[in-house]
Amino acid sequence: MKTGLMNIYAYNKKMDFLFFTFTEDNLLIRLLKSNGDVDGKLLFLNINAEMLEWVEELFNHYLKHSTLVIDI
């Protein structure tokens, strides 16, 4: 965190996934089971330009409602 190479944000509302990250070509997401437990599987998808737009909108939605973690 101190290097400035990445930022970590906390989202304090219910989500159906633990985290997701994406690049211009790929989406990586860790889903939650219906009971809220972490699913042991990672979902990795190659994405196209249309999906990238949707993923960016999803990311911006959660980012807008999240708090930057500045200390642990």
Tab-separated table of N, CA, C and O in Angstrom:
chain	number	residue	atom	x	y	z
A	1	MET	N	0.830	-1.195	0.000
A	1	MET	CA	0.000	0.000	0.000
A	1	MET	C	0.870	1.253	0.000
A	1	MET	O	0.519	2.237	-0.621
A	2	LYS	N	1.986	1.171	0.682
A	2	LYS	CA	2.840	2.346	0.782
A	2	LYS	C	3.603	2.638	-0.504
A	2	LYS	O	4.082	3.741	-0.697
A	3	THR	N	3.724	1.653	-1.388
A	3	THR	CA	4.463	1.866	-2.625
A	3	THR	C	3.669	2.676	-3.641
A	3	THR	O	4.246	3.215	-4.571
A	4	GLY	N	2.364	2.718	-3.484
A	4	GLY	CA	1.526	3.441	-4.434
A	4	GLY	C	1.261	2.675	-5.719
A	4	GLY	O	0.721	3.226	-6.669
A	5	LEU	N	1.625	1.390	-5.755
A	5	LEU	CA	1.431	0.591	-6.962
A	5	LEU	C	0.013	0.055	-7.101
A	5	LEU	O	-0.387	-0.367	-8.176
A	6	MET	N	-0.734	0.045	-6.007
A	6	MET	CA	-2.120	-0.403	-6.068
A	6	MET	C	-2.919	0.248	-4.961
A	6	MET	O	-2.359	0.757	-3.994
A	7	ASN	N	-4.216	0.241	-5.133
A	7	ASN	CA	-5.137	0.736	-4.121
A	7	ASN	C	-6.071	-0.388	-3.721
A	7	ASN	O	-6.455	-1.214	-4.558
A	8	ILE	N	-6.461	-0.421	-2.471
A	8	ILE	CA	-7.410	-1.390	-1.964
A	8	ILE	C	-8.617	-0.624	-1.441
A	8	ILE	O	-8.468	0.358	-0.705
A	9	TYR	N	-9.804	-1.077	-1.841
A	9	TYR	CA	-11.046	-0.444	-1.427
A	9	TYR	C	-11.923	-1.455	-0.709
A	9	TYR	O	-11.879	-2.646	-1.003
A	10	ALA	N	-12.719	-0.992	0.234
A	10	ALA	CA	-13.673	-1.834	0.956
A	10	ALA	C	-15.081	-1.410	0.578
A	10	ALA	O	-15.407	-0.220	0.561
A	11	TYR	N	-15.908	-2.392	0.266
A	11	TYR	CA	-17.316	-2.172	-0.067
A	11	TYR	C	-18.123	-2.799	1.062
A	11	TYR	O	-18.002	-3.988	1.329
A	12	ASN	N	-18.932	-2.009	1.746
A	12	ASN	CA	-19.587	-2.462	2.978
A	12	ASN	C	-21.017	-2.931	2.810
A	12	ASN	O	-21.737	-3.070	3.793
A	13	LYS	N	-21.441	-3.194	1.573
A	13	LYS	CA	-22.784	-3.720	1.345
A	13	LYS	C	-22.677	-5.153	0.840
A	13	LYS	O	-21.607	-5.618	0.487
A	14	LYS	N	-23.799	-5.848	0.786
A	14	LYS	CA	-23.819	-7.242	0.349
A	14	LYS	C	-23.432	-7.347	-1.127
A	14	LYS	O	-23.889	-6.580	-1.961
A	15	MET	N	-22.555	-8.323	-1.411
A	15	MET	CA	-22.180	-8.640	-2.787
A	15	MET	C	-22.279	-10.156	-2.949
A	15	MET	O	-22.206	-10.893	-1.978
A	16	ASP	N	-22.421	-10.616	-4.174
A	16	ASP	CA	-22.474	-12.051	-4.446
A	16	ASP	C	-21.115	-12.593	-4.890
A	16	ASP	O	-21.021	-13.687	-5.416
A	17	PHE	N	-20.079	-11.807	-4.684
A	17	PHE	CA	-18.723	-12.234	-5.000
A	17	PHE	C	-17.773	-11.628	-3.982
A	17	PHE	O	-18.078	-10.634	-3.343
A	18	LEU	N	-16.615	-12.261	-3.823
A	18	LEU	CA	-15.624	-11.785	-2.871
A	18	LEU	C	-14.803	-10.650	-3.475
A	18	LEU	O	-14.562	-9.634	-2.850
A	19	PHE	N	-14.381	-10.838	-4.726
A	19	PHE	CA	-13.628	-9.802	-5.424
A	19	PHE	C	-13.671	-10.074	-6.917
A	19	PHE	O	-14.021	-11.169	-7.354
A	20	PHE	N	-13.341	-9.057	-7.681
A	20	PHE	CA	-13.072	-9.268	-9.094
A	20	PHE	C	-12.022	-8.275	-9.537
A	20	PHE	O	-11.827	-7.239	-8.932
A	21	THR	N	-11.314	-8.659	-10.563
A	21	THR	CA	-10.315	-7.802	-11.164
A	21	THR	C	-10.348	-8.039	-12.666
A	21	THR	O	-10.795	-9.090	-13.118
A	22	PHE	N	-9.908	-7.066	-13.418
A	22	PHE	CA	-9.964	-7.235	-14.861
A	22	PHE	C	-8.858	-6.457	-15.548
A	22	PHE	O	-8.297	-5.521	-14.985
A	23	THR	N	-8.558	-6.905	-16.746
A	23	THR	CA	-7.671	-6.200	-17.658
A	23	THR	C	-8.463	-5.993	-18.940
A	23	THR	O	-9.649	-6.338	-19.002
A	24	GLU	N	-7.833	-5.488	-19.960
A	24	GLU	CA	-8.555	-5.291	-21.219
A	24	GLU	C	-8.922	-6.605	-21.898
A	24	GLU	O	-9.731	-6.624	-22.809
A	25	ASP	N	-8.340	-7.724	-21.438
A	25	ASP	CA	-8.593	-9.023	-22.071
A	25	ASP	C	-9.242	-10.065	-21.165
A	25	ASP	O	-9.775	-11.050	-21.657
A	26	ASN	N	-9.166	-9.892	-19.855
A	26	ASN	CA	-9.576	-10.947	-18.934
A	26	ASN	C	-10.332	-10.412	-17.733
A	26	ASN	O	-10.109	-9.291	-17.289
A	27	LEU	N	-11.189	-11.275	-17.210
A	27	LEU	CA	-11.935	-11.007	-15.984
A	27	LEU	C	-11.676	-12.168	-15.037
A	27	LEU	O	-11.772	-13.333	-15.425
A	28	LEU	N	-11.321	-11.871	-13.807
A	28	LEU	CA	-11.106	-12.867	-12.763
A	28	LEU	C	-12.047	-12.511	-11.620
A	28	LEU	O	-12.044	-11.375	-11.135
A	29	ILE	N	-12.871	-13.480	-11.210
A	29	ILE	CA	-13.857	-13.213	-10.164
A	29	ILE	C	-13.928	-14.410	-9.212
A	29	ILE	O	-13.848	-15.552	-9.640
A	30	ARG	N	-14.041	-14.120	-7.927
A	30	ARG	CA	-14.230	-15.159	-6.916
A	30	ARG	C	-15.655	-15.012	-6.401
A	30	ARG	O	-16.003	-14.021	-5.748
A	31	LEU	N	-16.485	-16.001	-6.726
A	31	LEU	CA	-17.897	-15.964	-6.362
A	31	LEU	C	-18.114	-16.457	-4.933
A	31	LEU	O	-17.256	-17.124	-4.353
A	32	LEU	N	-19.276	-16.134	-4.389
A	32	LEU	CA	-19.704	-16.649	-3.093
A	32	LEU	C	-20.818	-17.659	-3.314
A	32	LEU	O	-21.613	-17.546	-4.252
A	33	LYS	N	-20.890	-18.648	-2.444
A	33	LYS	CA	-21.985	-19.614	-2.489
A	33	LYS	C	-23.258	-18.936	-1.991
A	33	LYS	O	-23.216	-17.857	-1.398
A	34	SER	N	-24.396	-19.580	-2.201
A	34	SER	CA	-25.678	-18.984	-1.791
A	34	SER	C	-25.763	-18.758	-0.285
A	34	SER	O	-26.485	-17.878	0.168
A	35	ASN	N	-24.993	-19.520	0.500
A	35	ASN	CA	-25.002	-19.332	1.953
A	35	ASN	C	-23.992	-18.282	2.410
A	35	ASN	O	-23.825	-18.045	3.597
A	36	GLY	N	-23.267	-17.666	1.451
A	36	GLY	CA	-22.314	-16.616	1.779
A	36	GLY	C	-20.884	-17.086	1.939
A	36	GLY	O	-19.976	-16.272	2.057
A	37	ASP	N	-20.673	-18.412	1.954
A	37	ASP	CA	-19.307	-18.939	2.044
A	37	ASP	C	-18.566	-18.684	0.732
A	37	ASP	O	-19.169	-18.607	-0.337
A	38	VAL	N	-17.251	-18.595	0.827
A	38	VAL	CA	-16.426	-18.385	-0.359
A	38	VAL	C	-16.380	-19.665	-1.173
A	38	VAL	O	-16.107	-20.743	-0.645
A	39	ASP	N	-16.678	-19.567	-2.446
A	39	ASP	CA	-16.559	-20.701	-3.361
A	39	ASP	C	-15.076	-20.924	-3.629
A	39	ASP	O	-14.330	-19.971	-3.839
A	40	GLY	N	-14.625	-22.156	-3.629
A	40	GLY	CA	-13.223	-22.469	-3.831
A	40	GLY	C	-12.743	-22.269	-5.253
A	40	GLY	O	-11.564	-22.367	-5.535
A	41	LYS	N	-13.660	-21.967	-6.173
A	41	LYS	CA	-13.297	-21.833	-7.580
A	41	LYS	C	-13.138	-20.367	-7.962
A	41	LYS	O	-13.827	-19.504	-7.451
A	42	LEU	N	-12.225	-20.130	-8.873
A	42	LEU	CA	-12.086	-18.814	-9.488
A	42	LEU	C	-12.685	-18.881	-10.878
A	42	LEU	O	-12.499	-19.866	-11.588
A	43	LEU	N	-13.408	-17.861	-11.270
A	43	LEU	CA	-13.962	-17.772	-12.615
A	43	LEU	C	-13.057	-16.858	-13.423
A	43	LEU	O	-12.838	-15.707	-13.063
A	44	PHE	N	-12.496	-17.398	-14.489
A	44	PHE	CA	-11.572	-16.648	-15.335
A	44	PHE	C	-12.146	-16.626	-16.736
A	44	PHE	O	-12.411	-17.669	-17.329
A	45	LEU	N	-12.395	-15.432	-17.263
A	45	LEU	CA	-12.998	-15.291	-18.582
A	45	LEU	C	-12.169	-14.398	-19.476
A	45	LEU	O	-11.666	-13.360	-19.033
A	46	ASN	N	-12.037	-14.797	-20.715
A	46	ASN	CA	-11.507	-13.889	-21.729
A	46	ASN	C	-12.661	-12.996	-22.156
A	46	ASN	O	-13.765	-13.486	-22.388
A	47	ILE	N	-12.439	-11.706	-22.231
A	47	ILE	CA	-13.525	-10.794	-22.556
A	47	ILE	C	-13.232	-10.049	-23.848
A	47	ILE	O	-12.087	-9.836	-24.222
A	48	ASN	N	-14.318	-9.665	-24.510
A	48	ASN	CA	-14.201	-8.881	-25.739
A	48	ASN	C	-14.540	-7.420	-25.435
A	48	ASN	O	-14.819	-7.058	-24.296
A	49	ALA	N	-14.538	-6.577	-26.442
A	49	ALA	CA	-14.760	-5.138	-26.253
A	49	ALA	C	-16.127	-4.838	-25.644
A	49	ALA	O	-16.242	-3.957	-24.783
A	50	GLU	N	-17.160	-5.577	-26.042
A	50	GLU	CA	-18.500	-5.343	-25.477
A	50	GLU	C	-18.544	-5.715	-24.002
A	50	GLU	O	-19.125	-5.008	-23.189
A	51	MET	N	-17.937	-6.830	-23.642
A	51	MET	CA	-17.898	-7.233	-22.238
A	51	MET	C	-17.043	-6.287	-21.416
A	51	MET	O	-17.356	-6.018	-20.261
A	52	LEU	N	-15.968	-5.784	-21.990
A	52	LEU	CA	-15.095	-4.865	-21.270
A	52	LEU	C	-15.865	-3.624	-20.827
A	52	LEU	O	-15.718	-3.169	-19.695
A	53	GLU	N	-16.727	-3.111	-21.675
A	53	GLU	CA	-17.533	-1.941	-21.314
A	53	GLU	C	-18.423	-2.260	-20.113
A	53	GLU	O	-18.512	-1.479	-19.174
A	54	TRP	N	-19.067	-3.435	-20.127
A	54	TRP	CA	-19.931	-3.828	-19.022
A	54	TRP	C	-19.119	-4.015	-17.743
A	54	TRP	O	-19.530	-3.589	-16.659
A	55	VAL	N	-17.952	-4.659	-17.837
A	55	VAL	CA	-17.102	-4.896	-16.664
A	55	VAL	C	-16.615	-3.571	-16.089
A	55	VAL	O	-16.581	-3.386	-14.869
A	56	GLU	N	-16.264	-2.623	-16.939
A	56	GLU	CA	-15.843	-1.306	-16.455
A	56	GLU	C	-16.985	-0.601	-15.735
A	56	GLU	O	-16.766	0.041	-14.706
A	57	GLU	N	-18.205	-0.720	-16.248
A	57	GLU	CA	-19.368	-0.126	-15.575
A	57	GLU	C	-19.582	-0.774	-14.214
A	57	GLU	O	-19.863	-0.084	-13.225
A	58	LEU	N	-19.462	-2.088	-14.145
A	58	LEU	CA	-19.603	-2.803	-12.874
A	58	LEU	C	-18.530	-2.344	-11.891
A	58	LEU	O	-18.826	-2.021	-10.734
A	59	PHE	N	-17.294	-2.293	-12.335
A	59	PHE	CA	-16.188	-1.841	-11.501
A	59	PHE	C	-16.443	-0.428	-10.980
A	59	PHE	O	-16.301	-0.160	-9.786
A	60	ASN	N	-16.818	0.474	-11.856
A	60	ASN	CA	-17.053	1.870	-11.450
A	60	ASN	C	-18.211	1.993	-10.479
A	60	ASN	O	-18.181	2.839	-9.576
A	61	HIS	N	-19.227	1.156	-10.631
A	61	HIS	CA	-20.351	1.161	-9.681
A	61	HIS	C	-19.852	0.843	-8.276
A	61	HIS	O	-20.150	1.558	-7.317
A	62	TYR	N	-19.096	-0.252	-8.135
A	62	TYR	CA	-18.601	-0.639	-6.815
A	62	TYR	C	-17.555	0.336	-6.292
A	62	TYR	O	-17.525	0.632	-5.103
A	63	LEU	N	-16.710	0.839	-7.161
A	63	LEU	CA	-15.697	1.806	-6.743
A	63	LEU	C	-16.346	3.073	-6.184
A	63	LEU	O	-15.917	3.600	-5.154
A	64	LYS	N	-17.395	3.529	-6.845
A	64	LYS	CA	-18.106	4.750	-6.429
A	64	LYS	C	-18.656	4.626	-5.005
A	64	LYS	O	-18.710	5.603	-4.268
A	65	HIS	N	-19.025	3.409	-4.621
A	65	HIS	CA	-19.644	3.185	-3.317
A	65	HIS	C	-18.688	2.522	-2.322
A	65	HIS	O	-19.125	1.940	-1.328
A	66	SER	N	-17.392	2.599	-2.592
A	66	SER	CA	-16.386	1.978	-1.732
A	66	SER	C	-15.526	3.018	-1.043
A	66	SER	O	-15.497	4.173	-1.432
A	67	THR	N	-14.799	2.568	-0.027
A	67	THR	CA	-13.913	3.424	0.743
A	67	THR	C	-12.472	2.958	0.539
A	67	THR	O	-12.185	1.761	0.663
A	68	LEU	N	-11.583	3.891	0.263
A	68	LEU	CA	-10.177	3.577	0.109
A	68	LEU	C	-9.601	3.120	1.450
A	68	LEU	O	-9.780	3.798	2.465
A	69	VAL	N	-8.918	1.993	1.457
A	69	VAL	CA	-8.245	1.496	2.661
A	69	VAL	C	-6.859	2.128	2.686
A	69	VAL	O	-6.072	1.937	1.762
A	70	ILE	N	-6.592	2.896	3.730
A	70	ILE	CA	-5.296	3.584	3.807
A	70	ILE	C	-4.392	2.998	4.884
A	70	ILE	O	-3.213	3.301	4.935
A	71	ASP	N	-4.952	2.126	5.752
A	71	ASP	CA	-4.172	1.524	6.813
A	71	ASP	C	-4.831	0.220	7.217
A	71	ASP	O	-6.057	0.114	7.203
A	72	ILE	N	-4.008	-0.730	7.602
A	72	ILE	CA	-4.552	-2.025	8.045
A	72	ILE	C	-4.359	-2.150	9.540
A	72	ILE	O	-3.362	-1.820	10.080
